[in-house]
Amino acid sequence: MAFLQDKILFSGLLVFCMTIVVSSHSRPYSPPSVAHLTDYFPHVSIDQGFSKSFGGSNIQLISNGSMANLALDKTSGAGLVSKNKFYYGFFSAAIKLPSGLSSGVVVAFYLSNADTFPHTHDEIDIELLGHDKRNDWAFQTNIYVNGSVSTGREEKFYLWFDPTEQHHQYSIIWNSYHTVFLVDNIPVREFIHNISFSSVYPSKPMSVYATIWDGSEWATHGGKYPVNYKYAPFVVSFANVEMSGCIWNPTAPVSSCSKAGTSSYDPVEGPEFVKLSKQQIEAMDWARRKLMFYSYCKDTSRFKVLPPECK
């Protein structure tokens, strides 16, 4: 009888411990309700909207080209680049991250013009950083302007779900009013275009990239935990890609472009995209209070004088 009681007690403790682990990993927050901007635009077939950037043998197109699996192994990572360059718009992808130990792995969905402006390039980054045994995937946002790679504007968040179980939407609004980063349509960061210091705002046409690569030197705890290729290949899935906005024509003035997509919504000048709604502002405040664990605007050890937009 005592043995049976001990067994029941042990089982109860085991279930309790497992509940703690699961709860810790999934961060069981219920996000606020917001407008689903990702429902406003058509999906772009990956085989039609993108070219292979690097690691071609590690890129697998599936579902008639509507989805892509990108792999990182000892030989290479993999990357896609949009066939068009954009001057403002709405950019989104449903991403399912590699499961298991993934320290040092970086999955990125971002905008860049480094190929056109190698020394003065702009960049708007969504980077998902792999984890060691004790931590969840981290969601990092960053902005570079005019080649300011030494003064990136990073902010880091935990997610309120397990990003390895299914696809989740990661999105960017970029227009002349602001740049907004969203996760499952929840805004987590807004970078406002202030004319008083407009030189720190991305303003040149950019391509869209989807990549997976080895960030061992910095990605997990400042490079403390490099990629362990014992667990390779690391495979990320991209689906439901949306790229709507202003397609740049290199032979025309920079402000001249053609509209991408068939949606009646305009992410460049439309009222739903040039200013966050009250509902979106409240949701962003929720995300930043609950989930943000680093902001460059609070890093006084790194910046003796904080960047102007932080004030």
mmCIF file of C-alpha atoms in Angstrom:
data_model
loop_
_atom_site.group_PDB
_atom_site.id
_atom_site.type_symbol
_atom_site.label_atom_id
_atom_site.label_comp_id
_atom_site.label_asym_id
_atom_site.label_seq_id
_atom_site.Cartn_x
_atom_site.Cartn_y
_atom_site.Cartn_z
ATOM 1 C CA MET A 1 0.000 0.000 0.000
ATOM 2 C CA ALA A 2 2.820 2.368 0.906
ATOM 3 C CA PHE A 3 4.533 1.473 -2.375
ATOM 4 C CA LEU A 4 1.324 2.259 -4.287
ATOM 5 C CA GLN A 5 0.958 5.598 -2.499
ATOM 6 C CA ASP A 6 4.582 6.461 -3.278
ATOM 7 C CA LYS A 7 4.023 5.530 -6.908
ATOM 8 C CA ILE A 8 0.917 7.724 -7.099
ATOM 9 C CA LEU A 9 2.784 10.579 -5.420
ATOM 10 C CA PHE A 10 5.725 10.202 -7.825
ATOM 11 C CA SER A 11 3.366 10.159 -10.816
ATOM 12 C CA GLY A 12 1.665 13.291 -9.553
ATOM 13 C CA LEU A 13 4.987 15.075 -9.111
ATOM 14 C CA LEU A 14 6.078 13.971 -12.588
ATOM 15 C CA VAL A 15 2.915 15.368 -14.157
ATOM 16 C CA PHE A 16 3.346 18.591 -12.156
ATOM 17 C CA CYS A 17 6.969 18.972 -13.302
ATOM 18 C CA MET A 18 6.006 18.261 -16.909
ATOM 19 C CA THR A 19 3.298 20.916 -16.656
ATOM 20 C CA ILE A 20 5.858 23.425 -15.428
ATOM 21 C CA VAL A 21 8.207 22.614 -18.302
ATOM 22 C CA VAL A 22 5.467 22.855 -20.912
ATOM 23 C CA SER A 23 4.116 26.080 -19.434
ATOM 24 C CA SER A 24 7.597 27.592 -19.265
ATOM 25 C CA HIS A 25 8.282 26.744 -22.890
ATOM 26 C CA SER A 26 4.982 27.865 -24.386
ATOM 27 C CA ARG A 27 4.557 30.987 -22.208
ATOM 28 C CA PRO A 28 0.791 30.535 -21.908
ATOM 29 C CA TYR A 29 -0.335 34.084 -22.587
ATOM 30 C CA SER A 30 -3.504 34.832 -24.504
ATOM 31 C CA PRO A 31 -2.689 37.590 -27.007
ATOM 32 C CA PRO A 32 -5.134 40.469 -27.503
ATOM 33 C CA SER A 33 -7.486 40.479 -30.466
ATOM 34 C CA VAL A 34 -6.370 42.581 -33.437
ATOM 35 C CA ALA A 35 -7.173 43.013 -37.115
ATOM 36 C CA HIS A 36 -5.657 40.218 -39.200
ATOM 37 C CA LEU A 37 -3.687 42.216 -41.750
ATOM 38 C CA THR A 38 -2.368 38.983 -43.253
ATOM 39 C CA ASP A 39 -5.907 38.260 -44.476
ATOM 40 C CA TYR A 40 -5.861 41.367 -46.661
ATOM 41 C CA PHE A 41 -3.315 40.257 -49.269
ATOM 42 C CA PRO A 42 -2.859 37.337 -51.670
ATOM 43 C CA HIS A 43 -0.164 34.748 -51.173
ATOM 44 C CA VAL A 44 2.828 34.758 -53.504
ATOM 45 C CA SER A 45 4.034 31.448 -54.892
ATOM 46 C CA ILE A 46 7.640 31.028 -53.790
ATOM 47 C CA ASP A 47 8.796 29.624 -57.112
ATOM 48 C CA GLN A 48 7.341 32.671 -58.890
ATOM 49 C CA GLY A 49 8.243 35.385 -56.388
ATOM 50 C CA PHE A 50 11.754 34.281 -55.404
ATOM 51 C CA SER A 51 15.074 33.124 -56.810
ATOM 52 C CA LYS A 52 17.632 30.971 -55.042
ATOM 53 C CA SER A 53 20.200 33.176 -53.323
ATOM 54 C CA PHE A 54 22.588 30.548 -51.900
ATOM 55 C CA GLY A 55 22.641 26.903 -50.824
ATOM 56 C CA GLY A 56 20.532 25.758 -53.757
ATOM 57 C CA SER A 57 20.898 22.072 -52.876
ATOM 58 C CA ASN A 58 19.445 22.824 -49.438
ATOM 59 C CA ILE A 59 16.283 24.403 -50.861
ATOM 60 C CA GLN A 60 13.247 22.205 -51.477
ATOM 61 C CA LEU A 61 10.117 23.618 -53.089
ATOM 62 C CA ILE A 62 6.942 21.752 -52.157
ATOM 63 C CA SER A 63 3.169 22.030 -52.670
ATOM 64 C CA ASN A 64 3.588 23.094 -56.299
ATOM 65 C CA GLY A 65 6.058 25.803 -55.361
ATOM 66 C CA SER A 66 3.835 27.501 -52.787
ATOM 67 C CA MET A 67 6.062 26.424 -49.875
ATOM 68 C CA ALA A 68 9.792 25.957 -49.343
ATOM 69 C CA ASN A 69 11.935 23.999 -46.901
ATOM 70 C CA LEU A 70 15.370 25.517 -46.295
ATOM 71 C CA ALA A 71 18.062 23.489 -44.538
ATOM 72 C CA LEU A 72 21.268 24.227 -42.650
ATOM 73 C CA ASP A 73 23.896 21.489 -42.509
ATOM 74 C CA LYS A 74 27.683 21.284 -42.327
ATOM 75 C CA THR A 75 28.031 22.207 -45.985
ATOM 76 C CA SER A 76 25.800 25.282 -46.178
ATOM 77 C CA GLY A 77 22.780 27.231 -45.116
ATOM 78 C CA ALA A 78 20.164 28.321 -47.661
ATOM 79 C CA GLY A 79 18.475 31.478 -48.857
ATOM 80 C CA LEU A 80 15.833 32.907 -51.176
ATOM 81 C CA VAL A 81 15.690 36.447 -52.585
ATOM 82 C CA SER A 82 12.676 38.157 -54.135
ATOM 83 C CA LYS A 83 12.723 38.713 -57.878
ATOM 84 C CA ASN A 84 11.405 42.257 -57.364
ATOM 85 C CA LYS A 85 12.716 45.105 -55.243
ATOM 86 C CA PHE A 86 10.208 47.095 -53.216
ATOM 87 C CA TYR A 87 9.919 50.690 -52.147
ATOM 88 C CA TYR A 88 7.548 50.281 -49.175
ATOM 89 C CA GLY A 89 4.888 47.639 -48.613
ATOM 90 C CA PHE A 90 3.610 44.757 -46.476
ATOM 91 C CA PHE A 91 5.776 41.639 -46.260
ATOM 92 C CA SER A 92 4.849 38.467 -44.442
ATOM 93 C CA ALA A 93 5.682 34.767 -44.217
ATOM 94 C CA ALA A 94 4.320 31.847 -42.242
ATOM 95 C CA ILE A 95 7.356 30.155 -40.709
ATOM 96 C CA LYS A 96 7.754 26.848 -38.877
ATOM 97 C CA LEU A 97 11.110 26.630 -37.085
ATOM 98 C CA PRO A 98 13.390 23.612 -36.627
ATOM 99 C CA SER A 99 12.618 21.559 -33.537
ATOM 100 C CA GLY A 100 15.137 20.279 -31.022
ATOM 101 C CA LEU A 101 18.423 21.796 -29.885
ATOM 102 C CA SER A 102 19.115 24.708 -32.242
ATOM 103 C CA SER A 103 21.734 26.939 -30.608
ATOM 104 C CA GLY A 104 23.541 29.167 -33.097
ATOM 105 C CA VAL A 105 20.907 28.685 -35.816
ATOM 106 C CA VAL A 106 19.498 31.871 -37.360
ATOM 107 C CA VAL A 107 16.301 31.956 -39.417
ATOM 108 C CA ALA A 108 15.697 35.323 -41.046
ATOM 109 C CA PHE A 109 12.920 37.029 -42.991
ATOM 110 C CA TYR A 110 14.109 40.501 -43.903
ATOM 111 C CA LEU A 111 14.505 43.381 -46.353
ATOM 112 C CA SER A 112 17.911 44.518 -47.594
ATOM 113 C CA ASN A 113 19.615 46.423 -50.433
ATOM 114 C CA ALA A 114 23.200 45.357 -49.633
ATOM 115 C CA ASP A 115 23.573 44.027 -53.173
ATOM 116 C CA THR A 116 22.905 47.499 -54.614
ATOM 117 C CA PHE A 117 24.418 49.669 -51.861
ATOM 118 C CA PRO A 118 27.212 47.539 -50.334
ATOM 119 C CA HIS A 119 28.626 50.356 -48.196
ATOM 120 C CA THR A 120 25.454 52.330 -47.437
ATOM 121 C CA HIS A 121 22.816 49.634 -47.327
ATOM 122 C CA ASP A 122 19.527 49.635 -45.415
ATOM 123 C CA GLU A 123 18.054 46.593 -43.700
ATOM 124 C CA ILE A 124 14.852 45.696 -41.831
ATOM 125 C CA ASP A 125 15.294 42.379 -40.048
ATOM 126 C CA ILE A 126 13.208 39.689 -38.472
ATOM 127 C CA GLU A 127 15.631 37.148 -37.025
ATOM 128 C CA LEU A 128 14.656 34.041 -35.100
ATOM 129 C CA LEU A 129 17.539 32.876 -32.934
ATOM 130 C CA GLY A 130 17.980 29.241 -31.943
ATOM 131 C CA HIS A 131 18.192 28.135 -28.339
ATOM 132 C CA ASP A 132 20.227 25.993 -25.981
ATOM 133 C CA LYS A 133 18.669 23.461 -23.614
ATOM 134 C CA ARG A 134 17.465 26.102 -21.191
ATOM 135 C CA ASN A 135 15.866 28.708 -23.442
ATOM 136 C CA ASP A 136 13.181 29.245 -26.049
ATOM 137 C CA TRP A 137 13.698 30.591 -29.545
ATOM 138 C CA ALA A 138 14.197 34.356 -29.432
ATOM 139 C CA PHE A 139 12.521 36.793 -31.821
ATOM 140 C CA GLN A 140 14.849 39.664 -32.726
ATOM 141 C CA THR A 141 14.053 42.774 -34.753
ATOM 142 C CA ASN A 142 16.692 45.092 -36.139
ATOM 143 C CA ILE A 143 17.078 48.126 -38.404
ATOM 144 C CA TYR A 144 20.201 49.297 -40.222
ATOM 145 C CA VAL A 145 20.368 52.526 -42.196
ATOM 146 C CA ASN A 146 23.061 53.733 -44.598
ATOM 147 C CA GLY A 147 25.462 50.966 -43.619
ATOM 148 C CA SER A 148 25.198 51.566 -39.872
ATOM 149 C CA VAL A 149 25.972 47.944 -39.017
ATOM 150 C CA SER A 150 27.862 48.932 -35.873
ATOM 151 C CA THR A 151 24.845 50.730 -34.448
ATOM 152 C CA GLY A 152 22.032 48.296 -35.112
ATOM 153 C CA ARG A 153 18.745 48.920 -33.366
ATOM 154 C CA GLU A 154 17.962 45.515 -31.868
ATOM 155 C CA GLU A 155 14.996 44.548 -29.774
ATOM 156 C CA LYS A 156 14.462 40.980 -28.566
ATOM 157 C CA PHE A 157 11.334 39.136 -27.488
ATOM 158 C CA TYR A 158 10.198 35.738 -26.353
ATOM 159 C CA LEU A 159 7.191 34.242 -28.130
ATOM 160 C CA TRP A 160 3.918 33.197 -26.501
ATOM 161 C CA PHE A 161 3.827 29.895 -28.410
ATOM 162 C CA ASP A 162 6.133 27.100 -29.487
ATOM 163 C CA PRO A 163 7.270 28.198 -32.981
ATOM 164 C CA THR A 164 8.404 24.656 -33.897
ATOM 165 C CA GLU A 165 4.963 23.039 -33.692
ATOM 166 C CA GLN A 166 3.247 24.813 -36.590
ATOM 167 C CA HIS A 167 3.530 27.805 -38.912
ATOM 168 C CA HIS A 168 3.139 31.312 -37.464
ATOM 169 C CA GLN A 169 2.983 34.619 -39.326
ATOM 170 C CA TYR A 170 5.902 37.064 -39.088
ATOM 171 C CA SER A 171 5.269 40.375 -40.835
ATOM 172 C CA ILE A 172 6.738 43.795 -41.634
ATOM 173 C CA ILE A 173 4.936 47.029 -42.522
ATOM 174 C CA TRP A 174 7.334 49.510 -44.145
ATOM 175 C CA ASN A 175 6.205 52.848 -45.527
ATOM 176 C CA SER A 176 7.117 56.508 -45.215
ATOM 177 C CA TYR A 177 5.249 56.800 -41.897
ATOM 178 C CA HIS A 178 6.670 53.932 -39.840
ATOM 179 C CA THR A 179 8.104 50.427 -39.806
ATOM 180 C CA VAL A 180 6.122 47.889 -37.782
ATOM 181 C CA PHE A 181 7.080 44.328 -36.835
ATOM 182 C CA LEU A 182 4.228 41.881 -36.200
ATOM 183 C CA VAL A 183 3.887 38.292 -34.981
ATOM 184 C CA ASP A 184 0.590 36.587 -35.804
ATOM 185 C CA ASN A 185 -0.704 40.104 -36.562
ATOM 186 C CA ILE A 186 0.221 41.395 -33.080
ATOM 187 C CA PRO A 187 2.459 44.488 -33.443
ATOM 188 C CA VAL A 188 5.508 44.083 -31.207
ATOM 189 C CA ARG A 189 7.525 47.093 -32.344
ATOM 190 C CA GLU A 190 6.948 50.375 -34.164
ATOM 191 C CA PHE A 191 9.838 52.456 -35.544
ATOM 192 C CA ILE A 192 8.423 55.850 -36.472
ATOM 193 C CA HIS A 193 9.787 57.965 -39.328
ATOM 194 C CA ASN A 194 10.631 61.264 -37.661
ATOM 195 C CA ILE A 195 11.570 64.060 -40.054
ATOM 196 C CA SER A 196 13.803 65.547 -37.341
ATOM 197 C CA PHE A 197 16.193 62.632 -37.792
ATOM 198 C CA SER A 198 15.071 61.063 -41.061
ATOM 199 C CA SER A 199 18.624 59.896 -41.816
ATOM 200 C CA VAL A 200 18.059 56.938 -39.462
ATOM 201 C CA TYR A 201 15.022 55.691 -41.404
ATOM 202 C CA PRO A 202 15.289 53.067 -44.214
ATOM 203 C CA SER A 203 14.498 54.869 -47.451
ATOM 204 C CA LYS A 204 16.018 52.972 -50.383
ATOM 205 C CA PRO A 205 14.360 50.146 -52.373
ATOM 206 C CA MET A 206 15.004 46.678 -50.964
ATOM 207 C CA SER A 207 14.692 43.002 -51.811
ATOM 208 C CA VAL A 208 12.963 40.444 -49.575
ATOM 209 C CA TYR A 209 15.045 37.556 -48.208
ATOM 210 C CA ALA A 210 14.218 34.265 -46.474
ATOM 211 C CA THR A 211 17.258 32.439 -45.074
ATOM 212 C CA ILE A 212 18.680 29.957 -42.581
ATOM 213 C CA TRP A 213 22.354 30.129 -41.633
ATOM 214 C CA ASP A 214 25.028 29.531 -39.001
ATOM 215 C CA GLY A 215 25.187 32.405 -36.511
ATOM 216 C CA SER A 216 27.463 30.605 -34.051
ATOM 217 C CA GLU A 217 29.631 33.674 -33.477
ATOM 218 C CA TRP A 218 26.827 35.738 -31.939
ATOM 219 C CA ALA A 219 23.324 34.283 -32.088
ATOM 220 C CA THR A 220 22.947 32.334 -28.823
ATOM 221 C CA HIS A 221 24.154 34.141 -25.699
ATOM 222 C CA GLY A 222 26.702 36.156 -27.662
ATOM 223 C CA GLY A 223 28.210 33.085 -29.307
ATOM 224 C CA LYS A 224 28.511 31.005 -26.149
ATOM 225 C CA TYR A 225 26.562 28.141 -27.717
ATOM 226 C CA PRO A 226 27.549 27.416 -31.362
ATOM 227 C CA VAL A 227 25.652 25.225 -33.803
ATOM 228 C CA ASN A 228 25.896 21.533 -32.891
ATOM 229 C CA TYR A 229 25.810 19.731 -36.237
ATOM 230 C CA LYS A 230 25.112 16.475 -34.443
ATOM 231 C CA TYR A 231 21.475 17.597 -34.699
ATOM 232 C CA ALA A 232 21.642 18.686 -38.359
ATOM 233 C CA PRO A 233 20.034 19.176 -40.740
ATOM 234 C CA PHE A 234 18.053 22.071 -39.316
ATOM 235 C CA VAL A 235 15.016 22.593 -41.544
ATOM 236 C CA VAL A 236 12.765 25.660 -41.614
ATOM 237 C CA SER A 237 9.525 25.852 -43.575
ATOM 238 C CA PHE A 238 8.301 29.038 -45.299
ATOM 239 C CA ALA A 239 4.709 29.315 -46.538
ATOM 240 C CA ASN A 240 1.887 31.839 -47.155
ATOM 241 C CA VAL A 241 4.315 34.519 -48.316
ATOM 242 C CA GLU A 242 2.843 37.974 -48.948
ATOM 243 C CA MET A 243 4.653 40.834 -50.712
ATOM 244 C CA SER A 244 2.317 43.717 -51.486
ATOM 245 C CA GLY A 245 3.244 47.315 -52.056
ATOM 246 C CA CYS A 246 5.370 49.363 -54.377
ATOM 247 C CA ILE A 247 7.512 47.414 -56.874
ATOM 248 C CA TRP A 248 10.551 49.489 -57.739
ATOM 249 C CA ASN A 249 11.434 50.170 -61.355
ATOM 250 C CA PRO A 250 15.203 50.812 -61.632
ATOM 251 C CA THR A 251 14.753 52.877 -64.798
ATOM 252 C CA ALA A 252 12.240 55.237 -63.165
ATOM 253 C CA PRO A 253 12.544 57.748 -60.299
ATOM 254 C CA VAL A 254 12.711 56.100 -56.887
ATOM 255 C CA SER A 255 9.235 57.330 -55.990
ATOM 256 C CA SER A 256 7.769 55.832 -59.169
ATOM 257 C CA CYS A 257 6.558 52.260 -58.877
ATOM 258 C CA SER A 258 3.805 49.841 -59.772
ATOM 259 C CA LYS A 259 1.468 48.309 -57.220
ATOM 260 C CA ALA A 260 2.056 44.679 -56.309
ATOM 261 C CA GLY A 261 -0.855 42.330 -55.752
ATOM 262 C CA THR A 262 -4.580 42.471 -56.396
ATOM 263 C CA SER A 263 -5.751 43.560 -52.956
ATOM 264 C CA SER A 264 -7.830 46.714 -52.547
ATOM 265 C CA TYR A 265 -5.805 47.504 -49.418
ATOM 266 C CA ASP A 266 -2.806 49.796 -49.784
ATOM 267 C CA PRO A 267 0.065 49.177 -47.335
ATOM 268 C CA VAL A 268 1.930 52.248 -48.580
ATOM 269 C CA GLU A 269 -0.714 54.954 -48.061
ATOM 270 C CA GLY A 270 -3.785 53.120 -46.762
ATOM 271 C CA PRO A 271 -5.249 54.247 -43.411
ATOM 272 C CA GLU A 272 -4.953 50.736 -41.961
ATOM 273 C CA PHE A 273 -1.174 50.841 -42.467
ATOM 274 C CA VAL A 274 0.037 54.394 -41.939
ATOM 275 C CA LYS A 275 -1.065 54.494 -38.301
ATOM 276 C CA LEU A 276 -1.671 51.858 -35.648
ATOM 277 C CA SER A 277 -5.217 51.572 -34.349
ATOM 278 C CA LYS A 278 -6.037 51.869 -30.651
ATOM 279 C CA GLN A 279 -6.493 48.110 -30.575
ATOM 280 C CA GLN A 280 -3.068 47.546 -32.157
ATOM 281 C CA ILE A 281 -1.365 49.999 -29.788
ATOM 282 C CA GLU A 282 -2.829 48.173 -26.789
ATOM 283 C CA ALA A 283 -1.690 44.831 -28.232
ATOM 284 C CA MET A 284 1.809 46.170 -28.814
ATOM 285 C CA ASP A 285 1.964 47.440 -25.249
ATOM 286 C CA TRP A 286 0.942 43.946 -24.071
ATOM 287 C CA ALA A 287 3.688 42.285 -26.135
ATOM 288 C CA ARG A 288 6.380 44.676 -24.991
ATOM 289 C CA ARG A 289 5.432 44.393 -21.299
ATOM 290 C CA LYS A 290 5.113 40.612 -21.311
ATOM 291 C CA LEU A 291 7.710 39.432 -23.800
ATOM 292 C CA MET A 292 10.452 41.952 -24.590
ATOM 293 C CA PHE A 293 13.724 41.182 -22.811
ATOM 294 C CA TYR A 294 16.151 43.527 -24.604
ATOM 295 C CA SER A 295 15.950 46.974 -26.194
ATOM 296 C CA TYR A 296 18.860 49.001 -27.517
ATOM 297 C CA CYS A 297 17.117 52.079 -26.128
ATOM 298 C CA LYS A 298 17.812 50.818 -22.608
ATOM 299 C CA ASP A 299 21.384 49.674 -23.243
ATOM 300 C CA THR A 300 23.328 52.535 -21.684
ATOM 301 C CA SER A 301 26.485 50.432 -21.467
ATOM 302 C CA ARG A 302 26.505 50.148 -25.251
ATOM 303 C CA PHE A 303 25.415 53.706 -26.046
ATOM 304 C CA LYS A 304 27.005 56.544 -24.096
ATOM 305 C CA VAL A 305 24.428 58.759 -25.785
ATOM 306 C CA LEU A 306 21.193 57.015 -26.690
ATOM 307 C CA PRO A 307 20.074 57.247 -30.355
ATOM 308 C CA PRO A 308 17.717 60.200 -30.996
ATOM 309 C CA GLU A 309 14.600 58.070 -31.510
ATOM 310 C CA CYS A 310 14.975 56.659 -27.972
ATOM 311 C CA LYS A 311 14.372 60.009 -26.300
#
